[in-house]
Amino acid sequence: MTHPAQPKASHFINGEYVEDTAGTPIPVIYAATGEQIATVYAATPAIVEQALSTAKEAQKAWAKMTGTERGRILRRAADIMRERNHELSVLETYDTGKPLQETLVADATSGADALEYFGGLAASLTGEHIPMGEDWVYTVREALGLCVGIGAWNYPTQIACWKGAPALACGNSMVFKPSETTPLCALKVAEILIEAGAPAGIYNVVQGMGEVGSALVTDPRVDKVSLTGSVPTGKKVYAAAAEGMKHVTMELGGKSPLIIFDDADIDNAVGGAINGNFYSSGQVCSNGTRVFVQKGIKEKFLARLAERTGNAVIGDPMDEATSFGPMVSENQMNIVLGYIEKGKEEGARLVCGGKRADKDGFFVEPTVFADVTDDMTIAREEIFGPVMSVLDFDTEEEVIARANDTEFGLSAGVFTNDFSRAHRVIGQLEAGSCFINSYNDAPVEAPFGGVKASGVGRENSKEAIKHFSQVKSVYVRMGDVEAAF
Ligand code: NAD
């Protein structure tokens, strides 16, 4: 019998499902059990061509619609996503293994927020009038054209919407390639947009591995590439986009610092560290995986952290009581277990967790290491799993220097009850998305993105509009033209 997660076909192009079984089969594995629940096929060159030519053509009429008309469609799509939240959340759980307790509140809902927010902004995207004496300049905010979105596997619905909603609001079309690990959810986003009244061809989904991503990025018809992925992939995609002078947004990895001063509310700080390390089983790019704790509260913090981590309910993601699910794939589980072994070998002190959970599926226990030093592998490399490194510090000056001593710069957090210190420290941290007495909140109203190797550009908020549009400036002369000859 066909599993309910099996999509009608692998791709969604020009308003309908399209199949081409000549492509490489991609098995979809449910991470909680290891069973194969669906198969999709990587896009063949013919499918890539169909998607790009359709999107290129459809964009012209879409850009000519008024912002109000475009916005109305996006807002309708948001409503449909909210009405179907349960069904979409179950699919997200099949796609990723994340517990339903999370997917019900963080995935289709977050996608709907993006569609609603950018739908609301679409009608207000205007240029300006610049007086020049008798003459004047006016500016027009124009679409870029055809945008390619490429997703990671941790938030497949959210990423499909965070890229699609601002792109479409500005009058662009999109070809979106989900991660090959989680190919299911973006297809639903495409389906819902059509149901909401979007013209066929403005939002298309094609499946495939890096090779398909690369074919999309290098196509001369593509004007912009927005990638969510790792730093090594980001470097390749950025370079390929530069070759064609394309616009880019790069949402890449991190190894973010979470700094806890000794005057912080311990329970809130522990809560922040748990949210910033164990939500989605640690598979979140902005996680605060280097938790710097001031020496005076170290043992108290670790004791409370171990106690609360022991309350994680690890198990069947479809049970709403479950608060901690598996890694997305066997491969990711093995990567994470490898880092845990490195942590032990290099002398970090294991406080809790530290092994695969005794279950079917790809579960790794929420793991805390203490006495971690800056040079240890677990403190330097992005693990993308539930492994928290706790490091000690003495002074503010010292912790700022150590926090910034990384190639990454996605996020940073500070817990303290001294507000002047909170702002002073945040002001010196090299990171794009920061938190004070909180961690990992990502509302659509706030810009999201990194500095240094963590990325280029911003998603969400009005900032995203700048990255999906360009400004045309028009000088208008009222009098005669003076010329030298
Ligand atoms: P990945 O880099 O392996 O893959 C990302 C996407 O790029 C996939 O769809 C993949 O098929 C595609 N790809 C691979 N090679 C390509 C190429 N040469 N050309 C074009 N496309 C190519 O990342 P992943 O393992 O899927 O996701 C985990 C990574 O993503 C982590 O580093 C994480 O921090 C990052 N991430 C960042 C954010 C953010 O917003 N900053 C959010 C989620 C995940």
JSON list of C-alpha atoms in Angstrom, two decimals, residues 326-417:
[
{"chain": "A", "resi": 326, "resn": "PRO", "atom": "CA", "xyz": [15.61, 11.60, 15.98]},
{"chain": "A", "resi": 327, "resn": "MET", "atom": "CA", "xyz": [18.30, 13.00, 13.72]},
{"chain": "A", "resi": 328, "resn": "VAL", "atom": "CA", "xyz": [17.02, 13.56, 10.18]},
{"chain": "A", "resi": 329, "resn": "SER", "atom": "CA", "xyz": [19.01, 10.65, 8.73]},
{"chain": "A", "resi": 330, "resn": "GLU", "atom": "CA", "xyz": [21.33, 7.78, 9.57]},
{"chain": "A", "resi": 331, "resn": "ASN", "atom": "CA", "xyz": [24.17, 9.75, 8.01]},
{"chain": "A", "resi": 332, "resn": "GLN", "atom": "CA", "xyz": [23.53, 12.78, 10.23]},
{"chain": "A", "resi": 333, "resn": "MET", "atom": "CA", "xyz": [23.28, 10.50, 13.29]},
{"chain": "A", "resi": 334, "resn": "ASN", "atom": "CA", "xyz": [26.68, 8.99, 12.51]},
{"chain": "A", "resi": 335, "resn": "ILE", "atom": "CA", "xyz": [28.23, 12.44, 12.04]},
{"chain": "A", "resi": 336, "resn": "VAL", "atom": "CA", "xyz": [26.89, 13.54, 15.44]},
{"chain": "A", "resi": 337, "resn": "LEU", "atom": "CA", "xyz": [28.01, 10.32, 17.19]},
{"chain": "A", "resi": 338, "resn": "GLY", "atom": "CA", "xyz": [31.47, 10.87, 15.66]},
{"chain": "A", "resi": 339, "resn": "TYR", "atom": "CA", "xyz": [31.64, 14.36, 17.22]},
{"chain": "A", "resi": 340, "resn": "ILE", "atom": "CA", "xyz": [30.57, 12.95, 20.60]},
{"chain": "A", "resi": 341, "resn": "GLU", "atom": "CA", "xyz": [33.45, 10.46, 20.46]},
{"chain": "A", "resi": 342, "resn": "LYS", "atom": "CA", "xyz": [35.84, 13.31, 19.57]},
{"chain": "A", "resi": 343, "resn": "GLY", "atom": "CA", "xyz": [34.60, 15.26, 22.59]},
{"chain": "A", "resi": 344, "resn": "LYS", "atom": "CA", "xyz": [35.33, 12.31, 24.87]},
{"chain": "A", "resi": 345, "resn": "GLU", "atom": "CA", "xyz": [38.74, 11.66, 23.29]},
{"chain": "A", "resi": 346, "resn": "GLU", "atom": "CA", "xyz": [39.82, 15.29, 23.52]},
{"chain": "A", "resi": 347, "resn": "GLY", "atom": "CA", "xyz": [39.04, 15.38, 27.26]},
{"chain": "A", "resi": 348, "resn": "ALA", "atom": "CA", "xyz": [35.69, 17.15, 27.60]},
{"chain": "A", "resi": 349, "resn": "ARG", "atom": "CA", "xyz": [33.63, 16.02, 30.64]},
{"chain": "A", "resi": 350, "resn": "LEU", "atom": "CA", "xyz": [30.39, 14.27, 29.68]},
{"chain": "A", "resi": 351, "resn": "VAL", "atom": "CA", "xyz": [27.57, 15.61, 31.89]},
{"chain": "A", "resi": 352, "resn": "CYS", "atom": "CA", "xyz": [24.66, 13.78, 30.30]},
{"chain": "A", "resi": 353, "resn": "GLY", "atom": "CA", "xyz": [23.71, 11.86, 27.15]},
{"chain": "A", "resi": 354, "resn": "GLY", "atom": "CA", "xyz": [26.62, 10.85, 24.96]},
{"chain": "A", "resi": 355, "resn": "LYS", "atom": "CA", "xyz": [25.27, 7.96, 22.93]},
{"chain": "A", "resi": 356, "resn": "ARG", "atom": "CA", "xyz": [22.64, 6.68, 20.51]},
{"chain": "A", "resi": 357, "resn": "ALA", "atom": "CA", "xyz": [19.29, 6.23, 22.24]},
{"chain": "A", "resi": 358, "resn": "ASP", "atom": "CA", "xyz": [18.12, 2.63, 22.59]},
{"chain": "A", "resi": 359, "resn": "LYS", "atom": "CA", "xyz": [15.37, 2.82, 19.95]},
{"chain": "A", "resi": 360, "resn": "ASP", "atom": "CA", "xyz": [14.68, 2.12, 16.30]},
{"chain": "A", "resi": 361, "resn": "GLY", "atom": "CA", "xyz": [15.40, 5.13, 14.14]},
{"chain": "A", "resi": 362, "resn": "PHE", "atom": "CA", "xyz": [18.20, 7.66, 14.30]},
{"chain": "A", "resi": 363, "resn": "PHE", "atom": "CA", "xyz": [17.99, 8.96, 17.87]},
{"chain": "A", "resi": 364, "resn": "VAL", "atom": "CA", "xyz": [20.96, 10.54, 19.67]},
{"chain": "A", "resi": 365, "resn": "GLU", "atom": "CA", "xyz": [20.54, 11.49, 23.34]},
{"chain": "A", "resi": 366, "resn": "PRO", "atom": "CA", "xyz": [20.64, 15.17, 24.24]},
{"chain": "A", "resi": 367, "resn": "THR", "atom": "CA", "xyz": [24.29, 15.53, 25.20]},
{"chain": "A", "resi": 368, "resn": "VAL", "atom": "CA", "xyz": [26.09, 18.07, 27.39]},
{"chain": "A", "resi": 369, "resn": "PHE", "atom": "CA", "xyz": [29.86, 18.37, 27.67]},
{"chain": "A", "resi": 370, "resn": "ALA", "atom": "CA", "xyz": [31.46, 20.57, 30.35]},
{"chain": "A", "resi": 371, "resn": "ASP", "atom": "CA", "xyz": [35.07, 21.77, 30.75]},
{"chain": "A", "resi": 372, "resn": "VAL", "atom": "CA", "xyz": [35.21, 22.27, 26.99]},
{"chain": "A", "resi": 373, "resn": "THR", "atom": "CA", "xyz": [38.14, 24.38, 25.81]},
{"chain": "A", "resi": 374, "resn": "ASP", "atom": "CA", "xyz": [38.26, 26.67, 22.78]},
{"chain": "A", "resi": 375, "resn": "ASP", "atom": "CA", "xyz": [40.56, 24.42, 20.78]},
{"chain": "A", "resi": 376, "resn": "MET", "atom": "CA", "xyz": [38.49, 21.23, 21.04]},
{"chain": "A", "resi": 377, "resn": "THR", "atom": "CA", "xyz": [36.85, 20.02, 17.83]},
{"chain": "A", "resi": 378, "resn": "ILE", "atom": "CA", "xyz": [33.37, 20.13, 19.41]},
{"chain": "A", "resi": 379, "resn": "ALA", "atom": "CA", "xyz": [33.91, 23.84, 20.19]},
{"chain": "A", "resi": 380, "resn": "ARG", "atom": "CA", "xyz": [35.11, 24.73, 16.71]},
{"chain": "A", "resi": 381, "resn": "GLU", "atom": "CA", "xyz": [33.04, 22.80, 14.17]},
{"chain": "A", "resi": 382, "resn": "GLU", "atom": "CA", "xyz": [29.33, 22.92, 13.48]},
{"chain": "A", "resi": 383, "resn": "ILE", "atom": "CA", "xyz": [27.88, 19.59, 14.67]},
{"chain": "A", "resi": 384, "resn": "PHE", "atom": "CA", "xyz": [24.21, 20.13, 13.74]},
{"chain": "A", "resi": 385, "resn": "GLY", "atom": "CA", "xyz": [22.98, 17.78, 16.41]},
{"chain": "A", "resi": 386, "resn": "PRO", "atom": "CA", "xyz": [22.08, 17.76, 20.14]},
{"chain": "A", "resi": 387, "resn": "VAL", "atom": "CA", "xyz": [25.57, 18.35, 21.50]},
{"chain": "A", "resi": 388, "resn": "MET", "atom": "CA", "xyz": [26.07, 21.30, 23.84]},
{"chain": "A", "resi": 389, "resn": "SER", "atom": "CA", "xyz": [29.56, 22.44, 24.80]},
{"chain": "A", "resi": 390, "resn": "VAL", "atom": "CA", "xyz": [29.83, 24.33, 28.10]},
{"chain": "A", "resi": 391, "resn": "LEU", "atom": "CA", "xyz": [32.94, 26.49, 28.44]},
{"chain": "A", "resi": 392, "resn": "ASP", "atom": "CA", "xyz": [33.99, 28.53, 31.52]},
{"chain": "A", "resi": 393, "resn": "PHE", "atom": "CA", "xyz": [34.99, 32.18, 31.57]},
{"chain": "A", "resi": 394, "resn": "ASP", "atom": "CA", "xyz": [36.07, 34.85, 34.07]},
{"chain": "A", "resi": 395, "resn": "THR", "atom": "CA", "xyz": [35.69, 38.30, 32.52]},
{"chain": "A", "resi": 396, "resn": "GLU", "atom": "CA", "xyz": [33.50, 40.14, 30.03]},
{"chain": "A", "resi": 397, "resn": "GLU", "atom": "CA", "xyz": [36.46, 41.19, 27.90]},
{"chain": "A", "resi": 398, "resn": "GLU", "atom": "CA", "xyz": [37.80, 37.65, 27.75]},
{"chain": "A", "resi": 399, "resn": "VAL", "atom": "CA", "xyz": [34.47, 36.07, 26.78]},
{"chain": "A", "resi": 400, "resn": "ILE", "atom": "CA", "xyz": [33.84, 38.57, 23.97]},
{"chain": "A", "resi": 401, "resn": "ALA", "atom": "CA", "xyz": [37.22, 37.80, 22.40]},
{"chain": "A", "resi": 402, "resn": "ARG", "atom": "CA", "xyz": [36.68, 34.05, 22.70]},
{"chain": "A", "resi": 403, "resn": "ALA", "atom": "CA", "xyz": [33.10, 34.23, 21.40]},
{"chain": "A", "resi": 404, "resn": "ASN", "atom": "CA", "xyz": [34.29, 36.05, 18.28]},
{"chain": "A", "resi": 405, "resn": "ASP", "atom": "CA", "xyz": [37.20, 33.68, 17.67]},
{"chain": "A", "resi": 406, "resn": "THR", "atom": "CA", "xyz": [35.44, 31.66, 14.95]},
{"chain": "A", "resi": 407, "resn": "GLU", "atom": "CA", "xyz": [34.95, 31.79, 11.19]},
{"chain": "A", "resi": 408, "resn": "PHE", "atom": "CA", "xyz": [31.17, 31.79, 11.76]},
{"chain": "A", "resi": 409, "resn": "GLY", "atom": "CA", "xyz": [28.89, 34.69, 12.75]},
{"chain": "A", "resi": 410, "resn": "LEU", "atom": "CA", "xyz": [25.26, 33.65, 12.55]},
{"chain": "A", "resi": 411, "resn": "SER", "atom": "CA", "xyz": [23.88, 34.20, 16.06]},
{"chain": "A", "resi": 412, "resn": "ALA", "atom": "CA", "xyz": [24.81, 35.13, 19.61]},
{"chain": "A", "resi": 413, "resn": "GLY", "atom": "CA", "xyz": [23.02, 35.37, 22.93]},
{"chain": "A", "resi": 414, "resn": "VAL", "atom": "CA", "xyz": [23.62, 36.95, 26.33]},
{"chain": "A", "resi": 415, "resn": "PHE", "atom": "CA", "xyz": [21.92, 36.19, 29.62]},
{"chain": "A", "resi": 416, "resn": "THR", "atom": "CA", "xyz": [22.42, 38.80, 32.35]},
{"chain": "A", "resi": 417, "resn": "ASN", "atom": "CA", "xyz": [20.31, 41.01, 34.57]}
]
